[in-house]
Amino acid sequence: MTTRTPRLDHPDGELRWVGDPRWSSVTTPTTRAVIGDHHHLLVVAAHPDDECLGAGAFIADAAALGVDVTLLILTSGEASHPRSSTVSREDLGARRRAEGERAAAELAPAAHVVHVGLPDGGLAERQEEISAAVASFCSAGTLALAPWTSDGHPDHDAAGRATRTAVLSRTSAGEAGVNLAHYLVWFWHWGEPDLLPWSDLVVVDATLDAQSRRTRAVQRHHSQVQPLSTAAGDEALLTDAVLAPTVRGFTTLVLPDRGNLRPDAPSSQRPATFDAMFDCGEDPWSSDTWYERRKRALTTAVLRRERYERVLDLGCSTGALTRDLASRSGDVVAIDVSQRALDIAARDAPSGLTWIRGEAPSIITELSGPFDLVVMSEVGYFLTPFELWLTLGGLIERLAPGGELVLVSWRHATREIPLDGPRVHAQVRAVCDRWSVVTLVEEDVLIDVYEASR
């Protein structure tokens, strides 16, 4: 990505995005559903790294489905550091072309990478050339994926417009099965929610493998994520704040022609699944083991107040931690997806506890805030990335000023669930980093505490 402004990251960061209620109405198809009958994904990037930042995980998942991937990089990104006194534009362009190929190999090992060689910063004047280049790779069964036409960077917008023109020319000429989708890069940093075309959006959750590939691909762009040197003008452009939208475990696409796409429903079996865990006993999580007892002790130890007015325990299971929280508050709301867990938890429970069966994120909308403390202990990785996003937005909305959000996770690899602990914590930190007050990283457990400031 090439910058024309002093800063890329909006001062309000991800916080201004996560809480918008319109996310809940966005269609959530799978990668396979978006790909449909297309066998070829043509990815258009104005600069090396645009595709990683805007749609890296989607590209990786599409490639894993066996889709042929072509990456068309329109410029070499040679203007990314216009004030550099140590690297010439020619050398920087060569470096970035090589980085683009290494990144593409991370996302889609068999991808065909094409460098068009147009001038960085000059795409608006080269629309016909771009359209011709795109059209030459658009055949029957191609889904073209390009920057959004209102992404806000002149090169991105031009690439999006030219790709749209090329696709229209192909379909007008009778080429069957050629379609278009757009990804967003720069817009997340300068734009506002009201400017998004919400009715044309889809959100596509990524697999854990695709998220890892996307992360590795971004890091391949050394000239952007690391300083070129210590000299002025050689600063790293892709800082943590700039990369925050890429940490989302899902891809947002502008897809006006959505056809018969329908939302996926991965959560429909969760109540039965978690209820079934109690078929062999009333303590499937082994709450009396040293790990569980120590984890609860660590969780209560990081709480910054002696007493809390109102507490939410999301994913309470049989209530072992909930009882500890009740000793610090007179009003605790405890939620779990399993009715069998709640029945066990409610036995001989102390006063001041309210037990609710419900599933995140939908149950969050039924809660009345504010809460002074919200705890999510070993819950986040059972949610899809977009469900985690919706849940986090709802919890932040219900968090009192100065209230604490506590996130606790098993640190090791997970199996057959959407996320793992490190990914959950990374996604939440990308939103709430400015509120961070406590971070605990141990061999087995991760704990983060955020204190809301408004």
Short mmCIF file of C-alpha atoms in Angstrom, two decimals:
data_model
loop_
_atom_site.label_atom_id
_atom_site.label_comp_id
_atom_site.label_asym_id
_atom_site.label_seq_id
_atom_site.Cartn_x
_atom_site.Cartn_y
_atom_site.Cartn_z
CA MET A 1 0.00 0.00 0.00
CA THR A 2 1.33 3.46 -0.89
CA THR A 3 0.46 6.44 1.26
CA ARG A 4 -0.20 10.02 0.28
CA THR A 5 -1.06 11.31 3.76
CA PRO A 6 0.89 11.73 7.02
CA ARG A 7 -1.08 8.95 8.77
CA LEU A 8 -2.98 5.91 7.67
CA ASP A 9 -4.67 4.95 10.91
CA HIS A 10 -7.85 6.71 12.07
CA PRO A 11 -7.56 8.03 15.66
CA ASP A 12 -10.63 6.01 16.70
CA GLY A 13 -9.31 2.85 15.09
CA GLU A 14 -11.43 -0.29 15.08
CA LEU A 15 -13.64 0.96 17.91
CA ARG A 16 -15.70 3.04 15.51
CA TRP A 17 -16.38 -0.05 13.38
CA VAL A 18 -17.01 -2.86 15.83
CA GLY A 19 -20.07 -1.39 17.49
CA ASP A 20 -22.11 -0.50 14.43
CA PRO A 21 -25.44 -2.40 14.64
CA ARG A 22 -25.61 -2.80 10.86
CA TRP A 23 -23.05 -5.60 10.99
CA SER A 24 -25.71 -7.92 12.34
CA SER A 25 -27.69 -7.69 9.11
CA VAL A 26 -24.78 -8.43 6.76
CA THR A 27 -24.96 -11.71 4.84
CA THR A 28 -22.30 -14.24 5.90
CA PRO A 29 -21.69 -16.79 3.14
CA THR A 30 -18.85 -19.30 3.18
CA THR A 31 -15.85 -18.95 0.89
CA ARG A 32 -17.20 -21.85 -1.16
CA ALA A 33 -20.54 -20.07 -1.57
CA VAL A 34 -18.88 -16.87 -2.78
CA ILE A 35 -16.70 -18.80 -5.22
CA GLY A 36 -19.72 -20.71 -6.49
CA ASP A 37 -19.13 -22.06 -9.98
CA HIS A 38 -16.03 -19.93 -10.58
CA HIS A 39 -12.82 -21.89 -11.08
CA HIS A 40 -10.51 -18.89 -11.47
CA LEU A 41 -9.91 -16.03 -9.00
CA LEU A 42 -8.34 -12.98 -10.62
CA VAL A 43 -7.02 -10.71 -7.87
CA VAL A 44 -6.20 -7.14 -8.90
CA ALA A 45 -3.90 -5.10 -6.66
CA ALA A 46 -2.83 -1.51 -7.23
CA HIS A 47 0.34 -2.09 -5.19
CA PRO A 48 2.11 -5.13 -3.78
CA ASP A 49 0.45 -5.92 -0.40
CA ASP A 50 -3.02 -4.50 -1.18
CA GLU A 51 -4.44 -7.98 -1.72
CA CYS A 52 -2.92 -9.24 1.56
CA LEU A 53 -4.39 -6.36 3.54
CA GLY A 54 -7.83 -6.39 1.95
CA ALA A 55 -8.54 -10.04 1.16
CA GLY A 56 -5.56 -12.20 2.08
CA ALA A 57 -7.45 -14.77 4.12
CA PHE A 58 -10.21 -15.09 1.52
CA ILE A 59 -7.62 -15.68 -1.22
CA ALA A 60 -5.92 -18.34 0.90
CA ASP A 61 -9.18 -20.18 1.55
CA ALA A 62 -10.16 -19.96 -2.12
CA ALA A 63 -6.83 -21.45 -3.14
CA ALA A 64 -7.29 -24.24 -0.59
CA LEU A 65 -10.57 -25.09 -2.34
CA GLY A 66 -8.64 -25.71 -5.56
CA VAL A 67 -9.45 -22.43 -7.29
CA ASP A 68 -6.78 -21.17 -9.70
CA VAL A 69 -5.44 -17.82 -8.52
CA THR A 70 -3.94 -15.08 -10.68
CA LEU A 71 -2.53 -12.01 -8.95
CA LEU A 72 -2.33 -8.94 -11.17
CA ILE A 73 -0.14 -6.31 -9.49
CA LEU A 74 -0.53 -3.05 -11.38
CA THR A 75 2.40 -1.06 -9.95
CA SER A 76 5.60 -1.92 -8.14
CA GLY A 77 4.74 0.33 -5.19
CA GLU A 78 7.91 2.33 -5.75
CA ALA A 79 6.42 5.51 -4.27
CA SER A 80 5.73 4.11 -0.81
CA HIS A 81 8.61 6.06 0.79
CA PRO A 82 8.82 9.34 -1.16
CA ARG A 83 11.12 10.98 1.43
CA SER A 84 13.63 8.13 1.62
CA SER A 85 17.25 9.19 1.14
CA THR A 86 18.61 5.65 1.32
CA VAL A 87 16.60 3.68 -1.25
CA SER A 88 15.87 4.80 -4.80
CA ARG A 89 12.43 4.38 -6.32
CA GLU A 90 13.85 1.84 -8.76
CA ASP A 91 15.42 -0.27 -6.02
CA LEU A 92 12.35 -0.03 -3.82
CA GLY A 93 10.15 -1.13 -6.72
CA ALA A 94 12.34 -4.16 -7.35
CA ARG A 95 12.27 -5.03 -3.67
CA ARG A 96 8.50 -4.73 -3.49
CA ARG A 97 7.95 -6.86 -6.59
CA ALA A 98 9.95 -9.64 -4.97
CA GLU A 99 8.01 -9.21 -1.72
CA GLY A 100 4.75 -9.45 -3.63
CA GLU A 101 5.73 -12.78 -5.13
CA ARG A 102 6.83 -14.20 -1.78
CA ALA A 103 3.58 -13.04 -0.18
CA ALA A 104 1.51 -14.57 -2.98
CA ALA A 105 3.28 -17.89 -2.42
CA GLU A 106 2.14 -17.80 1.21
CA LEU A 107 -1.50 -17.18 0.28
CA ALA A 108 -1.73 -19.42 -2.74
CA PRO A 109 1.41 -21.46 -3.48
CA ALA A 110 0.40 -22.12 -7.09
CA ALA A 111 -0.67 -18.54 -7.82
CA HIS A 112 0.36 -16.95 -11.11
CA VAL A 113 1.78 -13.47 -10.36
CA VAL A 114 1.78 -10.83 -13.10
CA HIS A 115 3.50 -7.44 -12.71
CA VAL A 116 1.97 -4.87 -15.06
CA GLY A 117 4.55 -2.17 -14.30
CA LEU A 118 2.37 0.93 -14.33
CA PRO A 119 3.52 4.01 -12.38
CA ASP A 120 2.75 4.12 -8.67
CA GLY A 121 0.43 7.05 -8.08
CA GLY A 122 -0.57 7.33 -11.72
CA LEU A 123 -3.28 4.72 -12.22
CA ALA A 124 -6.09 7.23 -12.61
CA GLU A 125 -4.55 8.24 -15.96
CA ARG A 126 -4.10 4.64 -17.14
CA GLN A 127 -7.65 3.30 -16.98
CA GLU A 128 -7.71 1.84 -20.48
CA GLU A 129 -4.43 -0.02 -19.96
CA ILE A 130 -5.64 -1.46 -16.69
CA SER A 131 -8.95 -2.55 -18.18
CA ALA A 132 -7.17 -4.22 -21.08
CA ALA A 133 -4.81 -6.06 -18.72
CA VAL A 134 -7.68 -7.24 -16.53
CA ALA A 135 -9.84 -8.26 -19.50
CA SER A 136 -7.01 -10.40 -20.89
CA PHE A 137 -7.27 -12.63 -17.80
CA CYS A 138 -11.09 -12.71 -17.60
CA SER A 139 -12.44 -15.84 -19.17
CA ALA A 140 -15.52 -17.93 -18.45
CA GLY A 141 -15.61 -18.88 -14.78
CA THR A 142 -13.51 -15.96 -13.51
CA LEU A 143 -14.31 -14.07 -10.34
CA ALA A 144 -12.41 -10.77 -10.40
CA LEU A 145 -11.48 -9.39 -6.99
CA ALA A 146 -10.36 -5.75 -6.98
CA PRO A 147 -10.14 -2.76 -4.63
CA TRP A 148 -13.40 -0.99 -3.94
CA THR A 149 -14.03 1.95 -6.24
CA SER A 150 -14.45 4.25 -3.21
CA ASP A 151 -11.56 2.90 -1.15
CA GLY A 152 -10.18 6.43 -0.91
CA HIS A 153 -6.74 5.96 -2.43
CA PRO A 154 -6.58 7.25 -6.04
CA ASP A 155 -4.75 4.15 -7.27
CA HIS A 156 -7.11 1.78 -5.47
CA ASP A 157 -10.18 3.55 -6.79
CA ALA A 158 -8.79 3.56 -10.31
CA ALA A 159 -7.97 -0.15 -10.14
CA GLY A 160 -11.51 -0.89 -8.96
CA ARG A 161 -13.13 1.20 -11.70
CA ALA A 162 -10.98 -0.28 -14.44
CA THR A 163 -11.67 -3.82 -13.25
CA ARG A 164 -15.39 -3.12 -13.23
CA THR A 165 -15.15 -1.80 -16.80
CA ALA A 166 -13.23 -4.91 -17.90
CA VAL A 167 -15.75 -7.28 -16.34
CA LEU A 168 -18.65 -5.41 -17.90
CA SER A 169 -16.96 -5.54 -21.29
CA ARG A 170 -16.51 -9.29 -20.98
CA THR A 171 -20.07 -9.95 -19.90
CA SER A 172 -21.41 -7.62 -22.62
CA ALA A 173 -19.42 -9.64 -25.13
CA GLY A 174 -21.21 -12.78 -23.98
CA GLU A 175 -18.49 -14.25 -21.74
CA ALA A 176 -20.33 -16.45 -19.26
CA GLY A 177 -19.62 -16.67 -15.56
CA VAL A 178 -17.43 -13.57 -15.20
CA ASN A 179 -18.23 -11.71 -12.00
CA LEU A 180 -16.79 -9.01 -9.74
CA ALA A 181 -16.23 -8.47 -6.03
CA HIS A 182 -14.41 -5.66 -4.25
CA TYR A 183 -12.24 -5.61 -1.13
CA LEU A 184 -11.45 -2.66 1.13
CA VAL A 185 -8.04 -1.50 2.35
CA TRP A 186 -7.60 2.21 2.96
CA PHE A 187 -11.27 2.88 3.65
CA TRP A 188 -11.08 1.29 7.11
CA HIS A 189 -8.67 4.05 8.13
CA TRP A 190 -10.28 7.20 6.79
CA GLY A 191 -13.91 6.22 6.22
CA GLU A 192 -16.92 6.22 8.49
CA PRO A 193 -19.64 3.56 8.87
CA ASP A 194 -22.29 5.67 7.15
CA LEU A 195 -20.19 5.62 3.97
CA LEU A 196 -20.20 1.83 3.66
CA PRO A 197 -22.59 0.27 1.12
CA TRP A 198 -24.10 -1.98 3.78
CA SER A 199 -26.70 -3.54 1.50
CA ASP A 200 -23.95 -4.75 -0.85
CA LEU A 201 -21.63 -6.19 1.81
CA VAL A 202 -20.91 -9.80 2.61
CA VAL A 203 -18.67 -11.10 5.39
CA VAL A 204 -16.70 -14.30 4.84
CA ASP A 205 -15.16 -16.05 7.85
CA ALA A 206 -11.65 -17.39 7.37
CA THR A 207 -10.22 -20.69 8.49
CA LEU A 208 -7.40 -20.68 11.02
CA ASP A 209 -4.98 -21.81 8.32
CA ALA A 210 -6.00 -18.93 6.05
CA GLN A 211 -5.56 -16.43 8.87
CA SER A 212 -2.06 -17.76 9.49
CA ARG A 213 -1.23 -17.59 5.80
CA ARG A 214 -2.51 -14.02 5.63
CA THR A 215 -0.35 -13.03 8.61
CA ARG A 216 2.74 -14.61 7.08
CA ALA A 217 2.00 -12.99 3.73
CA VAL A 218 1.77 -9.52 5.26
CA GLN A 219 5.07 -10.07 7.05
CA ARG A 220 6.70 -10.91 3.72
CA HIS A 221 6.37 -7.23 2.82
CA HIS A 222 9.49 -6.32 4.78
CA SER A 223 9.81 -2.86 3.22
CA GLN A 224 6.38 -1.95 4.59
CA VAL A 225 6.27 -3.64 8.01
CA GLN A 226 9.85 -2.75 8.95
CA PRO A 227 11.82 0.51 8.59
CA LEU A 228 14.01 0.74 5.51
CA SER A 229 16.65 2.24 7.79
CA THR A 230 16.89 4.52 10.81
CA ALA A 231 16.90 7.60 8.57
CA ALA A 232 13.98 10.01 8.42
CA GLY A 233 11.58 9.04 5.67
CA ASP A 234 12.34 5.33 6.03
CA GLU A 235 9.78 4.57 8.72
CA ALA A 236 7.65 1.42 8.67
CA LEU A 237 4.27 2.15 7.11
CA LEU A 238 2.31 -0.90 8.21
CA THR A 239 2.26 -0.32 11.95
CA ASP A 240 0.08 -2.34 14.33
CA ALA A 241 -2.60 0.36 14.13
CA VAL A 242 -2.60 0.27 10.34
CA LEU A 243 -2.73 -3.53 10.32
CA ALA A 244 -5.59 -3.70 12.83
CA PRO A 245 -8.33 -4.34 10.22
CA THR A 246 -6.32 -7.25 8.81
CA VAL A 247 -6.41 -8.97 12.20
CA ARG A 248 -10.15 -9.53 11.84
CA GLY A 249 -10.65 -13.20 11.14
CA PHE A 250 -13.04 -12.44 8.30
CA THR A 251 -13.03 -10.63 4.97
CA THR A 252 -15.54 -7.93 4.09
CA LEU A 253 -16.42 -7.84 0.40
CA VAL A 254 -18.56 -5.46 -1.63
CA LEU A 255 -20.62 -7.83 -3.74
CA PRO A 256 -23.57 -6.10 -5.41
CA ASP A 257 -24.53 -9.14 -7.50
CA ARG A 258 -24.97 -11.60 -4.65
CA GLY A 259 -27.36 -13.92 -6.47
CA ASN A 260 -28.74 -16.56 -4.12
CA LEU A 261 -26.06 -16.28 -1.44
CA ARG A 262 -27.38 -17.20 1.97
CA PRO A 263 -25.79 -16.79 5.40
CA ASP A 264 -24.00 -19.73 6.89
CA ALA A 265 -25.36 -21.01 10.23
CA PRO A 266 -22.46 -22.64 12.11
CA SER A 267 -23.97 -22.04 15.55
CA SER A 268 -27.21 -24.02 15.15
CA GLN A 269 -25.86 -27.21 16.78
CA ARG A 270 -24.02 -25.61 19.70
CA PRO A 271 -26.70 -26.01 22.40
CA ALA A 272 -27.06 -29.74 21.66
CA THR A 273 -23.30 -30.18 21.36
CA PHE A 274 -22.56 -28.60 24.72
CA ASP A 275 -25.50 -30.32 26.40
CA ALA A 276 -24.16 -33.67 25.18
CA MET A 277 -20.90 -33.05 26.98
CA PHE A 278 -22.74 -33.78 30.23
CA ASP A 279 -23.81 -37.26 29.18
CA CYS A 280 -20.83 -38.77 30.97
CA GLY A 281 -20.91 -36.64 34.11
CA GLU A 282 -21.59 -33.26 35.62
CA ASP A 283 -18.04 -31.87 35.27
CA PRO A 284 -16.86 -32.33 31.66
CA TRP A 285 -14.39 -29.43 32.04
CA SER A 286 -12.65 -31.02 35.08
CA SER A 287 -13.09 -27.85 37.12
CA ASP A 288 -11.14 -29.20 40.10
CA THR A 289 -7.88 -29.79 38.22
CA TRP A 290 -4.87 -27.65 39.09
CA TYR A 291 -5.05 -25.85 35.73
CA GLU A 292 -8.71 -24.89 36.21
CA ARG A 293 -8.27 -23.86 39.85
CA ARG A 294 -5.16 -21.82 39.08
CA LYS A 295 -6.78 -20.22 36.02
CA ARG A 296 -9.71 -19.04 38.16
CA ALA A 297 -7.32 -17.72 40.80
CA LEU A 298 -5.36 -15.81 38.18
CA THR A 299 -8.55 -14.41 36.70
CA THR A 300 -9.82 -13.04 39.98
CA ALA A 301 -6.31 -11.80 40.87
CA VAL A 302 -6.07 -9.52 37.81
CA LEU A 303 -9.37 -7.77 38.57
CA ARG A 304 -8.55 -4.19 39.45
CA ARG A 305 -11.35 -3.46 41.92
CA GLU A 306 -12.37 -5.05 45.16
CA ARG A 307 -16.08 -4.75 44.37
CA TYR A 308 -18.11 -4.41 41.18
CA GLU A 309 -21.62 -3.09 40.93
CA ARG A 310 -22.71 -5.38 38.09
CA VAL A 311 -20.91 -8.34 36.45
CA LEU A 312 -21.47 -10.39 33.29
CA ASP A 313 -19.96 -13.88 33.02
CA LEU A 314 -20.31 -14.97 29.40
CA GLY A 315 -19.88 -18.71 28.99
CA CYS A 316 -20.26 -19.59 32.66
CA SER A 317 -20.69 -23.39 32.23
CA THR A 318 -21.30 -24.93 35.67
CA GLY A 319 -20.52 -21.69 37.46
CA ALA A 320 -17.17 -22.37 39.15
CA LEU A 321 -15.79 -18.94 38.18
CA THR A 322 -19.22 -17.33 38.51
CA ARG A 323 -19.26 -18.07 42.24
CA ASP A 324 -15.87 -16.42 42.64
CA LEU A 325 -17.16 -13.35 40.81
CA ALA A 326 -20.27 -13.30 43.00
CA SER A 327 -18.04 -12.79 46.04
CA ARG A 328 -16.96 -9.48 44.48
CA SER A 329 -20.41 -8.27 43.37
CA GLY A 330 -24.02 -8.32 44.45
CA ASP A 331 -25.38 -8.62 40.89
CA VAL A 332 -23.96 -11.21 38.49
CA VAL A 333 -25.53 -12.22 35.17
CA ALA A 334 -24.22 -15.62 34.01
CA ILE A 335 -24.87 -16.90 30.48
CA ASP A 336 -24.23 -20.25 28.86
CA VAL A 337 -25.42 -22.05 25.74
CA SER A 338 -26.03 -25.30 27.66
CA GLN A 339 -29.16 -25.63 29.77
CA ARG A 340 -27.71 -28.71 31.45
CA ALA A 341 -24.69 -26.67 32.57
CA LEU A 342 -26.95 -23.94 33.93
CA ASP A 343 -29.08 -26.45 35.84
CA ILE A 344 -25.97 -27.72 37.60
CA ALA A 345 -24.65 -24.19 38.17
CA ALA A 346 -27.89 -23.00 39.76
CA ARG A 347 -27.90 -25.65 42.49
CA ASP A 348 -27.29 -24.05 45.87
CA ALA A 349 -26.13 -20.87 44.12
CA PRO A 350 -25.61 -17.77 46.27
CA SER A 351 -28.03 -14.87 45.99
CA GLY A 352 -27.51 -12.14 43.43
CA LEU A 353 -26.97 -14.53 40.52
CA THR A 354 -29.09 -14.57 37.35
CA TRP A 355 -28.68 -17.58 35.06
CA ILE A 356 -29.58 -17.16 31.37
CA ARG A 357 -29.44 -19.69 28.57
CA GLY A 358 -28.33 -18.04 25.37
CA GLU A 359 -25.81 -18.02 22.56
CA ALA A 360 -23.45 -15.23 21.60
CA PRO A 361 -23.71 -12.96 19.80
CA SER A 362 -27.53 -12.91 19.67
CA ILE A 363 -28.02 -13.10 23.44
CA ILE A 364 -25.97 -9.94 23.94
CA THR A 365 -28.62 -7.82 22.25
CA GLU A 366 -31.12 -8.96 24.89
CA LEU A 367 -29.04 -7.70 27.81
CA SER A 368 -29.43 -4.32 29.43
CA GLY A 369 -26.23 -2.60 30.49
CA PRO A 370 -24.16 -1.20 31.83
CA PHE A 371 -21.80 -3.76 33.34
CA ASP A 372 -18.77 -2.81 35.40
CA LEU A 373 -17.08 -6.12 34.65
CA VAL A 374 -17.44 -8.50 31.71
CA VAL A 375 -15.59 -11.83 31.75
CA MET A 376 -15.13 -14.14 28.77
CA SER A 377 -13.22 -17.17 30.01
CA GLU A 378 -12.42 -19.83 27.40
CA VAL A 379 -15.34 -18.83 25.21
CA GLY A 380 -14.02 -16.83 22.25
CA TYR A 381 -12.59 -19.69 20.22
CA PHE A 382 -15.95 -21.47 20.04
CA LEU A 383 -17.23 -18.50 18.02
CA THR A 384 -16.51 -17.83 14.39
CA PRO A 385 -14.36 -14.74 13.78
CA PHE A 386 -17.39 -12.67 12.76
CA GLU A 387 -19.42 -13.90 15.73
CA LEU A 388 -16.55 -12.81 17.97
CA TRP A 389 -16.62 -9.39 16.26
CA LEU A 390 -20.37 -9.03 16.84
CA THR A 391 -20.05 -10.25 20.43
CA LEU A 392 -17.24 -7.82 21.18
CA GLY A 393 -19.21 -4.93 19.71
CA GLY A 394 -22.22 -5.76 21.84
CA LEU A 395 -20.17 -6.14 25.00
CA ILE A 396 -18.34 -2.85 24.49
CA GLU A 397 -21.69 -1.10 24.02
CA ARG A 398 -22.83 -2.46 27.40
CA LEU A 399 -19.59 -1.80 29.27
CA ALA A 400 -19.79 1.07 31.75
CA PRO A 401 -17.23 3.90 31.45
CA GLY A 402 -14.21 2.62 33.33
CA GLY A 403 -15.63 -0.91 33.22
CA GLU A 404 -13.32 -3.88 32.71
CA LEU A 405 -13.36 -6.52 29.98
CA VAL A 406 -11.44 -9.66 30.94
CA LEU A 407 -10.48 -12.23 28.32
CA VAL A 408 -9.10 -15.63 29.37
CA SER A 409 -8.05 -18.40 26.97
CA TRP A 410 -6.21 -21.69 26.72
CA ARG A 411 -3.02 -20.86 24.85
CA HIS A 412 -2.43 -24.07 22.92
CA ALA A 413 -3.72 -25.36 19.61
CA THR A 414 -7.39 -26.20 19.23
CA ARG A 415 -9.13 -28.76 17.06
CA GLU A 416 -12.42 -28.67 15.16
CA ILE A 417 -13.45 -25.25 16.47
CA PRO A 418 -13.25 -21.94 14.61
CA LEU A 419 -10.45 -20.15 16.50
CA ASP A 420 -7.67 -20.60 19.03
CA GLY A 421 -6.64 -18.54 22.04
CA PRO A 422 -3.92 -16.42 20.39
CA ARG A 423 -6.22 -15.52 17.47
CA VAL A 424 -9.04 -14.55 19.82
CA HIS A 425 -6.76 -12.32 21.87
CA ALA A 426 -5.20 -10.77 18.77
CA GLN A 427 -8.60 -9.92 17.31
CA VAL A 428 -9.79 -8.32 20.55
CA ARG A 429 -6.50 -6.45 21.04
CA ALA A 430 -6.72 -4.99 17.54
CA VAL A 431 -9.94 -3.31 18.67
CA CYS A 432 -9.25 -2.55 22.34
CA ASP A 433 -5.48 -2.05 22.48
CA ARG A 434 -5.71 1.51 23.80
CA TRP A 435 -7.67 0.20 26.79
CA SER A 436 -5.14 -2.49 27.71
CA VAL A 437 -4.19 -2.49 31.41
CA VAL A 438 -3.10 -6.08 32.13
CA THR A 439 -1.58 -8.79 29.93
CA LEU A 440 -0.56 -12.18 31.29
CA VAL A 441 1.09 -14.72 29.01
CA GLU A 442 1.93 -18.13 30.45
CA GLU A 443 2.64 -21.53 28.96
CA ASP A 444 -0.99 -22.61 29.19
CA VAL A 445 -3.10 -19.50 29.59
CA LEU A 446 -3.57 -16.01 28.17
CA ILE A 447 -5.29 -13.24 30.12
CA ASP A 448 -5.98 -9.70 28.92
CA VAL A 449 -7.75 -6.96 30.87
CA TYR A 450 -9.12 -3.85 29.16
CA GLU A 451 -10.53 -0.81 30.93
CA ALA A 452 -13.03 1.13 28.87
CA SER A 453 -12.44 4.85 28.50
CA ARG A 454 -14.95 6.98 26.66
#
